[in-house]
């Protein structure tokens, strides 16, 4: 019993490092298997997409949020609730496009890339590309088609990690064939 | 300030050696190599008395007329060796200990990099910068 209470205070910290190391091992193995940065980026995005379509259910169940009225609300929920719930960070929202359909998430200390240094010759690799996939998959499940990509990456020498999201269109559920 | 810093793998081959470039570097390589014998000796002595935990910091390995050599072994048998000038008497024991602690912490951080395989020569810029700050 006493051991459980000792862990209850700090279980997240231990899991955080394990998570970082696990993700690191995953990316390193992908790099060894595919040997091509672009291919690895694509695979990471695919994996992220699969995570995203499932994660959104968990997120909606836990956060109890209602449907967002516009893209700005969406961005606020993603940053304040989504990232906080799963990664423990709150990215800053900035660089809104004039039409209001594009924005950037600025991440200062990405837990996925703690301790990571990109090896020589792999400058095309977007190490945290899984995040792009997760965002795309999750938003697709709430009927938003978005494009997500990396603009800046601290691992490549920039000051901050910047992910850009662009709203493409609303996805309407197609009427099933056979129904009027 | 250290004159030479070396990291040696558990199989006793060097992972990383950095010296002040003005000196004869080969001499330091040789010093580090011979210090490995002293390290082995210190490590094996405690082995007989396995109830006591061996301390990681080994202390002064041996003094030569120009230099003092300090050693530190991790529990995975990775060795750190620091060579300082004998004339630099202002360096006290706990300063050396803190240098080794910094080295150990940097080494562990570098090991967490998924792109670094343990046993590879060390090429991390962060680690190198930390070592340069000690020299």
mmCIF file of N, CA and C in Angstrom, chain A residues 21 24-25 27-28 31-32 114-119 125 127, chain B residues 108-117 123-127:
data_model
loop_
_atom_site.group_PDB
_atom_site.id
_atom_site.type_symbol
_atom_site.label_atom_id
_atom_site.label_comp_id
_atom_site.label_asym_id
_atom_site.label_seq_id
_atom_site.Cartn_x
_atom_site.Cartn_y
_atom_site.Cartn_z
ATOM 1 N N UNK A 21 11.568 7.522 -24.761
ATOM 2 C CA UNK A 21 12.512 6.506 -25.225
ATOM 3 C C UNK A 21 11.847 5.547 -26.212
ATOM 4 N N UNK A 24 11.498 7.266 -29.492
ATOM 5 C CA UNK A 24 12.823 7.362 -30.094
ATOM 6 C C UNK A 24 13.254 6.054 -30.726
ATOM 7 N N UNK A 25 13.014 4.957 -29.997
ATOM 8 C CA UNK A 25 13.372 3.648 -30.536
ATOM 9 C C UNK A 25 12.582 3.365 -31.807
ATOM 10 N N UNK A 27 11.331 5.586 -34.004
ATOM 11 C CA UNK A 27 11.820 6.366 -35.148
ATOM 12 C C UNK A 27 13.168 5.821 -35.627
ATOM 13 N N UNK A 28 14.045 5.466 -34.672
ATOM 14 C CA UNK A 28 15.358 4.947 -35.067
ATOM 15 C C UNK A 28 15.201 3.653 -35.864
ATOM 16 N N UNK A 31 13.918 4.334 -39.323
ATOM 17 C CA UNK A 31 14.984 4.874 -40.158
ATOM 18 C C UNK A 31 15.885 3.752 -40.662
ATOM 19 N N UNK A 32 16.130 2.774 -39.792
ATOM 20 C CA UNK A 32 16.971 1.647 -40.216
ATOM 21 C C UNK A 32 16.237 0.807 -41.251
ATOM 22 N N UNK A 114 12.938 14.920 -26.433
ATOM 23 C CA UNK A 114 13.917 15.123 -25.356
ATOM 24 C C UNK A 114 15.150 14.299 -25.648
ATOM 25 N N UNK A 115 16.294 14.866 -25.448
ATOM 26 C CA UNK A 115 17.588 14.182 -25.607
ATOM 27 C C UNK A 115 17.938 13.832 -27.049
ATOM 28 N N UNK A 116 17.068 14.134 -28.008
ATOM 29 C CA UNK A 116 17.338 13.661 -29.363
ATOM 30 C C UNK A 116 18.253 14.617 -30.107
ATOM 31 N N UNK A 117 19.216 14.060 -30.832
ATOM 32 C CA UNK A 117 20.002 14.852 -31.773
ATOM 33 C C UNK A 117 19.935 14.134 -33.105
ATOM 34 N N UNK A 118 19.488 14.827 -34.126
ATOM 35 C CA UNK A 118 19.369 14.196 -35.436
ATOM 36 C C UNK A 118 20.752 13.870 -35.975
ATOM 37 N N UNK A 119 20.934 12.668 -36.521
ATOM 38 C CA UNK A 119 22.253 12.341 -37.080
ATOM 39 C C UNK A 119 22.508 13.115 -38.368
ATOM 40 N N UNK A 125 14.287 14.610 -42.199
ATOM 41 C CA UNK A 125 13.431 13.838 -41.304
ATOM 42 C C UNK A 125 12.666 14.755 -40.360
ATOM 43 N N UNK A 127 11.126 14.542 -37.206
ATOM 44 C CA UNK A 127 11.140 13.563 -36.118
ATOM 45 C C UNK A 127 9.781 13.380 -35.464
ATOM 46 N N UNK B 108 24.731 10.331 -19.935
ATOM 47 C CA UNK B 108 23.419 9.684 -19.862
ATOM 48 C C UNK B 108 22.431 10.352 -20.820
ATOM 49 N N UNK B 109 22.451 11.698 -20.866
ATOM 50 C CA UNK B 109 21.559 12.401 -21.796
ATOM 51 C C UNK B 109 21.848 11.979 -23.219
ATOM 52 N N UNK B 110 23.126 11.855 -23.545
ATOM 53 C CA UNK B 110 23.506 11.501 -24.900
ATOM 54 C C UNK B 110 23.071 10.079 -25.216
ATOM 55 N N UNK B 111 23.133 9.219 -24.206
ATOM 56 C CA UNK B 111 22.739 7.837 -24.400
ATOM 57 C C UNK B 111 21.252 7.717 -24.702
ATOM 58 N N UNK B 112 20.449 8.688 -24.177
ATOM 59 C CA UNK B 112 19.014 8.641 -24.413
ATOM 60 C C UNK B 112 18.668 9.027 -25.836
ATOM 61 N N UNK B 113 19.611 9.560 -26.587
ATOM 62 C CA UNK B 113 19.361 9.881 -27.987
ATOM 63 C C UNK B 113 19.151 8.580 -28.748
ATOM 64 N N UNK B 114 17.972 8.404 -29.377
ATOM 65 C CA UNK B 114 17.713 7.115 -30.014
ATOM 66 C C UNK B 114 18.645 6.825 -31.178
ATOM 67 N N UNK B 115 19.314 7.861 -31.703
ATOM 68 C CA UNK B 115 20.187 7.633 -32.842
ATOM 69 C C UNK B 115 21.604 7.272 -32.435
ATOM 70 N N UNK B 116 21.864 7.247 -31.137
ATOM 71 C CA UNK B 116 23.197 6.857 -30.685
ATOM 72 C C UNK B 116 23.169 5.407 -30.227
ATOM 73 N N UNK B 117 24.072 4.591 -30.807
ATOM 74 C CA UNK B 117 24.156 3.200 -30.355
ATOM 75 C C UNK B 117 25.258 3.110 -29.316
ATOM 76 N N UNK B 123 29.799 11.401 -31.033
ATOM 77 C CA UNK B 123 29.868 12.517 -31.973
ATOM 78 C C UNK B 123 28.902 13.637 -31.595
ATOM 79 N N UNK B 124 28.248 13.503 -30.459
ATOM 80 C CA UNK B 124 27.229 14.481 -30.088
ATOM 81 C C UNK B 124 27.833 15.853 -29.826
ATOM 82 N N UNK B 125 27.219 16.869 -30.437
ATOM 83 C CA UNK B 125 27.729 18.231 -30.265
ATOM 84 C C UNK B 125 27.505 18.720 -28.850
ATOM 85 N N UNK B 126 26.357 18.342 -28.259
ATOM 86 C CA UNK B 126 26.050 18.802 -26.911
ATOM 87 C C UNK B 126 27.090 18.294 -25.922
ATOM 88 N N UNK B 127 27.441 17.019 -26.065
ATOM 89 C CA UNK B 127 28.422 16.427 -25.172
ATOM 90 C C UNK B 127 29.763 17.123 -25.346
#
